[in-house]
């Protein structure tokens, strides 16, 4: 209950700040020139203006690094102000978009942000995310586990705010709760007080006290209906603004105009302390914020510049999925020390791509070119670390040393559960090592490892192909295929008398790979059939010109790129999967907008050429080549599509492996069209009213349909964000669509209620923002600047997969299926002498109800950090087993501070997790002998 209007609010907290987009409509370096001026002015105001008590440096500590790189002499000056409580820094490293980065990336953001801020003083303990485009359901738990119990935000609310009010309690799925404050009118609500226009705030113009009074009075009127107490927040700042000028003059005018209100120039923390002390946050909300009633939510960013999302996914997956577990494992074995500083450096570069204007793809072209350079740096660092740590397990191949005792293939499983996978890789051997009777692979127990030699080339020995043995997976095979095509004169199958090596393309059945561990396979002469691995005939793959099957599924590929899937276990049949659908997009980087005439084109009727590309008993791959004619662009009226067509070449590859239900899709399209959205449709034939998507430490269940809400600032759309997969299920069967870096999904029912999953592949637009389309009600989301590179012309490569399952998704092991698809197994070939025998794993979790998101070394101690979460809403007892005796075990927070000891026996811990709980463990292990 609020007090009478004349006396509301009793107290107003004026919090001065700047909101700093490091890169957006200008590139980073141009904005940094302005940052130097803003920080200098803030420091001067804090030191010399008696009425200016506090300044919030936007909650992201990267700005300290940006500033100190130019003015390192100001470090002590900044430190004094931070330690005095006058300048607020952190808790984040950057202000991220929450839905387009992984849950683990959000945790690392807080870790790095805390570390950087503490170099000058204690970080502010406020969950400040003023401009993120929506908020994930688990954010309250993430904040609480970082020692933060408050949250301040702007975007994402719908009708629920009418009941909650500006101040409320936000609860995570596990029950963790923070005091949340939604900023009425956003973080700029009280910015530029006394100026006619916000654009005048950075200038040296004189302020108008009467205008400041009018601004605040109007804001009070808008705030009061949803106020839950007698205090309010006045966010005094805006994008790239310096501190409010003449603060004393402004405050004096406000105090005179509103004599019943106490105006305090204060910190965000002081305001939030008053909210908690007054008990103003009473009503509770549980769940994510993705509404657009009062602020734009901008869902089109989930598919703008999809190449950024793919690069980010690759970088995140490399660091958390391979580099950190592998580095922890090699340290565990005593084979190589943990490269903490290199990994930290890679994480910093990656996090600098996570601000919303960056990863969302809604900036000028120069910004996103710079992002790709950062992504490349992360991937290069990660690739080299993988190479070096695998080399610690097996010394490098030396073809000139043909007297080596034997060749070893090291296979590392980064995941915390046992895996059986069919691997593809090249094995390179000296010419003279070719045995008369062929090859066999022998594991550490002396058992034969099934494999097939698919093909081989005899290649002249020269430096141009040496690097191939160090690359992984598809990249290695694609590079070799290109080398064979481009260097034909070096491929000398019948030329004698020159030093050469034999390059074998192999399909290997790697069975029972230890969890976070490796095995070593010895390649040696065999008495079997030359060119075939022993027991190769045991594989279940069979294939024809346009079909492939194993014991679990059968796939039929059609000339238009669609395929049919038959699940042999359940008998379920899915027809017409992967139908490509293209339509006009007259929107911008922020939002999709269909044309007045959508001009929809489908792949139906495309007559491509299908062939069987690769076949062995362990793996088969079908390929379709086709040309798809798409409208070149939209017309100048931005309502219809051009009648001129652009021929877009398509290459589609389907891969099926022995023992796997997963149909892997690899699609490359030469995009020569502009202004369009490309999606692929998967009709499931399943009746459901919800779609289940992989999220941030949770499986998110969302409705298929949403209220239209035409009165909202931005009405809901049909699309949703996802992480690694989305699925439709009815309790007896389901279909899951896996992806690598494709974060936008939609699920629509037909007249019979049967659901089709729509995966967005590409959204090609030419403007940062526009104000002439209906899906955003003719409102700009940013400056109207052309962005021709957002049309994404040229070859576009997409990787996704589909699998049928029986029963509920968790019971069917769908999350682990997704993890395996998302985490290829790294391998390396080396010499037998000096290799590290495998077989022992570092870490294993027993149940499929929890998901491990981190296996790494502690930031400051020589111990192992493991993070996992409960995917269910029910309590789970999880057993964690490690490869050596546990000396100490602790529950720690997300900043890796110890909370409480965990009892255990030997090398095993039993952990109790609440429904949806995130748990981080620190394990001090027995030293390596």
Short mmCIF file of C-alpha atoms in Angstrom, two decimals, residues 310-480:
data_model
loop_
_atom_site.label_atom_id
_atom_site.label_comp_id
_atom_site.label_asym_id
_atom_site.label_seq_id
_atom_site.Cartn_x
_atom_site.Cartn_y
_atom_site.Cartn_z
CA UNK A 310 28.36 -20.89 -34.36
CA UNK A 311 31.83 -19.52 -33.61
CA UNK A 312 30.84 -18.84 -30.01
CA UNK A 313 29.46 -22.34 -29.59
CA UNK A 314 32.66 -23.81 -31.02
CA UNK A 315 34.82 -21.73 -28.69
CA UNK A 316 32.77 -22.43 -25.55
CA UNK A 317 32.60 -26.13 -26.34
CA UNK A 318 36.33 -26.30 -26.98
CA UNK A 319 37.28 -24.64 -23.70
CA UNK A 320 34.80 -26.30 -21.33
CA UNK A 321 34.25 -29.51 -23.26
CA UNK A 322 37.80 -30.46 -24.23
CA UNK A 323 40.62 -28.12 -23.18
CA UNK A 324 39.87 -27.91 -19.46
CA UNK A 325 39.04 -31.61 -18.91
CA UNK A 326 42.07 -32.68 -20.97
CA UNK A 327 44.40 -30.28 -19.16
CA UNK A 328 43.05 -31.41 -15.78
CA UNK A 329 43.53 -35.03 -16.84
CA UNK A 330 47.13 -34.65 -18.03
CA UNK A 331 47.97 -32.86 -14.78
CA UNK A 332 46.25 -35.69 -12.88
CA UNK A 333 48.56 -38.14 -14.68
CA UNK A 334 51.61 -35.98 -14.06
CA UNK A 335 52.14 -35.75 -17.81
CA UNK A 336 51.82 -31.97 -18.19
CA UNK A 337 51.02 -29.02 -15.93
CA UNK A 338 47.71 -27.18 -16.12
CA UNK A 339 47.99 -24.11 -18.42
CA UNK A 340 45.85 -21.86 -16.25
CA UNK A 341 47.06 -18.53 -17.57
CA UNK A 342 46.58 -19.48 -21.20
CA UNK A 343 43.08 -20.77 -20.47
CA UNK A 344 42.26 -17.60 -18.52
CA UNK A 345 43.47 -15.49 -21.43
CA UNK A 346 41.28 -17.44 -23.84
CA UNK A 347 38.28 -17.00 -21.55
CA UNK A 348 38.82 -13.26 -21.36
CA UNK A 349 38.91 -12.96 -25.13
CA UNK A 350 35.79 -15.09 -25.42
CA UNK A 351 33.90 -13.13 -22.77
CA UNK A 352 34.69 -9.89 -24.59
CA UNK A 353 32.43 -11.24 -27.35
CA UNK A 354 29.51 -11.85 -24.96
CA UNK A 355 27.99 -8.36 -24.43
CA UNK A 356 24.49 -8.19 -25.88
CA UNK A 357 25.35 -5.84 -28.75
CA UNK A 358 28.24 -8.14 -29.67
CA UNK A 359 27.03 -11.74 -29.49
CA UNK A 360 23.52 -10.70 -30.53
CA UNK A 361 24.91 -9.61 -33.90
CA UNK A 362 23.22 -6.20 -33.75
CA UNK A 363 26.17 -3.90 -34.34
CA UNK A 364 27.98 -2.40 -37.31
CA UNK A 365 30.00 -4.68 -39.55
CA UNK A 366 33.37 -3.56 -38.18
CA UNK A 367 32.38 -4.75 -34.70
CA UNK A 368 31.59 -8.24 -35.85
CA UNK A 369 34.73 -8.53 -37.94
CA UNK A 370 36.69 -7.77 -34.77
CA UNK A 371 34.66 -10.39 -32.92
CA UNK A 372 35.63 -13.05 -35.41
CA UNK A 373 39.28 -12.19 -34.82
CA UNK A 374 38.73 -12.76 -31.09
CA UNK A 375 36.92 -16.03 -31.74
CA UNK A 376 39.79 -17.15 -33.96
CA UNK A 377 42.26 -16.37 -31.20
CA UNK A 378 40.30 -18.46 -28.70
CA UNK A 379 40.00 -21.36 -31.12
CA UNK A 380 43.68 -21.21 -32.04
CA UNK A 381 44.70 -21.20 -28.38
CA UNK A 382 42.35 -24.05 -27.59
CA UNK A 383 43.41 -26.14 -30.58
CA UNK A 384 47.07 -25.76 -29.69
CA UNK A 385 46.46 -26.65 -26.05
CA UNK A 386 44.60 -29.78 -27.12
CA UNK A 387 47.46 -30.69 -29.43
CA UNK A 388 50.11 -30.12 -26.75
CA UNK A 389 48.28 -32.03 -24.02
CA UNK A 390 47.54 -34.95 -26.31
CA UNK A 391 51.20 -34.93 -27.25
CA UNK A 392 51.98 -35.31 -23.55
CA UNK A 393 50.23 -38.69 -23.81
CA UNK A 394 51.98 -39.79 -27.00
CA UNK A 395 55.15 -38.28 -28.47
CA UNK A 396 54.89 -36.96 -32.00
CA UNK A 397 55.11 -39.03 -35.12
CA UNK A 398 58.52 -38.83 -36.78
CA UNK A 399 58.17 -40.34 -40.26
CA UNK A 400 61.90 -40.14 -40.91
CA UNK A 401 62.49 -42.40 -37.90
CA UNK A 402 61.22 -45.46 -39.65
CA UNK A 403 62.70 -47.73 -37.06
CA UNK A 404 60.14 -46.68 -34.45
CA UNK A 405 58.84 -49.66 -32.53
CA UNK A 406 55.24 -48.91 -33.44
CA UNK A 407 52.56 -46.33 -33.87
CA UNK A 408 50.13 -45.42 -31.10
CA UNK A 409 46.72 -43.85 -31.45
CA UNK A 410 45.60 -41.98 -28.32
CA UNK A 411 41.84 -41.49 -27.91
CA UNK A 412 40.59 -39.13 -25.18
CA UNK A 413 37.03 -38.98 -23.85
CA UNK A 414 36.38 -35.55 -22.26
CA UNK A 415 32.95 -36.49 -20.84
CA UNK A 416 32.33 -37.91 -17.33
CA UNK A 417 30.67 -41.11 -18.51
CA UNK A 418 31.83 -44.09 -20.54
CA UNK A 419 31.37 -43.79 -24.28
CA UNK A 420 31.47 -46.00 -27.31
CA UNK A 421 31.94 -44.03 -30.52
CA UNK A 422 32.88 -44.58 -34.13
CA UNK A 423 35.82 -42.33 -34.93
CA UNK A 424 37.05 -41.01 -38.25
CA UNK A 425 40.64 -39.95 -38.64
CA UNK A 426 43.78 -40.16 -40.72
CA UNK A 427 46.64 -42.41 -39.72
CA UNK A 428 49.96 -41.65 -41.37
CA UNK A 429 52.70 -44.28 -41.69
CA UNK A 430 56.04 -44.39 -43.48
CA UNK A 431 56.06 -46.15 -46.82
CA UNK A 432 58.46 -48.81 -45.59
CA UNK A 433 56.18 -49.78 -42.72
CA UNK A 434 53.49 -51.22 -44.98
CA UNK A 435 53.09 -54.85 -43.82
CA UNK A 436 52.42 -57.61 -46.25
CA UNK A 437 49.25 -58.78 -44.52
CA UNK A 438 47.59 -55.50 -43.44
CA UNK A 439 46.97 -53.89 -40.07
CA UNK A 440 45.32 -54.41 -36.75
CA UNK A 441 44.67 -52.16 -33.74
CA UNK A 442 45.34 -53.57 -30.27
CA UNK A 443 44.12 -51.91 -27.08
CA UNK A 444 45.94 -51.85 -23.74
CA UNK A 445 44.46 -55.19 -22.72
CA UNK A 446 45.62 -56.92 -25.87
CA UNK A 447 42.17 -57.00 -27.48
CA UNK A 448 41.60 -56.31 -31.14
CA UNK A 449 39.89 -53.01 -31.88
CA UNK A 450 37.51 -53.19 -34.84
CA UNK A 451 38.17 -50.72 -37.64
CA UNK A 452 37.91 -50.28 -41.36
CA UNK A 453 40.38 -48.75 -43.80
CA UNK A 454 38.19 -46.64 -46.04
CA UNK A 455 40.87 -45.43 -48.43
CA UNK A 456 44.51 -44.46 -48.56
CA UNK A 457 46.87 -42.31 -50.59
CA UNK A 458 50.61 -42.53 -50.97
CA UNK A 459 51.87 -38.95 -50.60
CA UNK A 460 55.29 -37.47 -51.13
CA UNK A 461 56.82 -36.44 -47.84
CA UNK A 462 56.92 -32.63 -47.59
CA UNK A 463 56.08 -30.04 -45.00
CA UNK A 464 52.81 -29.06 -46.65
CA UNK A 465 50.97 -32.10 -45.26
CA UNK A 466 52.76 -32.67 -41.96
CA UNK A 467 50.23 -30.54 -40.10
CA UNK A 468 47.39 -32.87 -40.99
CA UNK A 469 48.25 -35.32 -38.24
CA UNK A 470 47.70 -32.58 -35.63
CA UNK A 471 44.19 -31.58 -36.67
CA UNK A 472 40.99 -33.14 -35.45
CA UNK A 473 37.88 -34.72 -36.92
CA UNK A 474 36.16 -33.26 -39.94
CA UNK A 475 38.71 -30.47 -40.22
CA UNK A 476 41.47 -33.01 -40.69
CA UNK A 477 39.55 -35.04 -43.26
CA UNK A 478 38.36 -32.00 -45.19
CA UNK A 479 41.88 -30.57 -45.30
CA UNK A 480 43.28 -33.85 -46.59
#
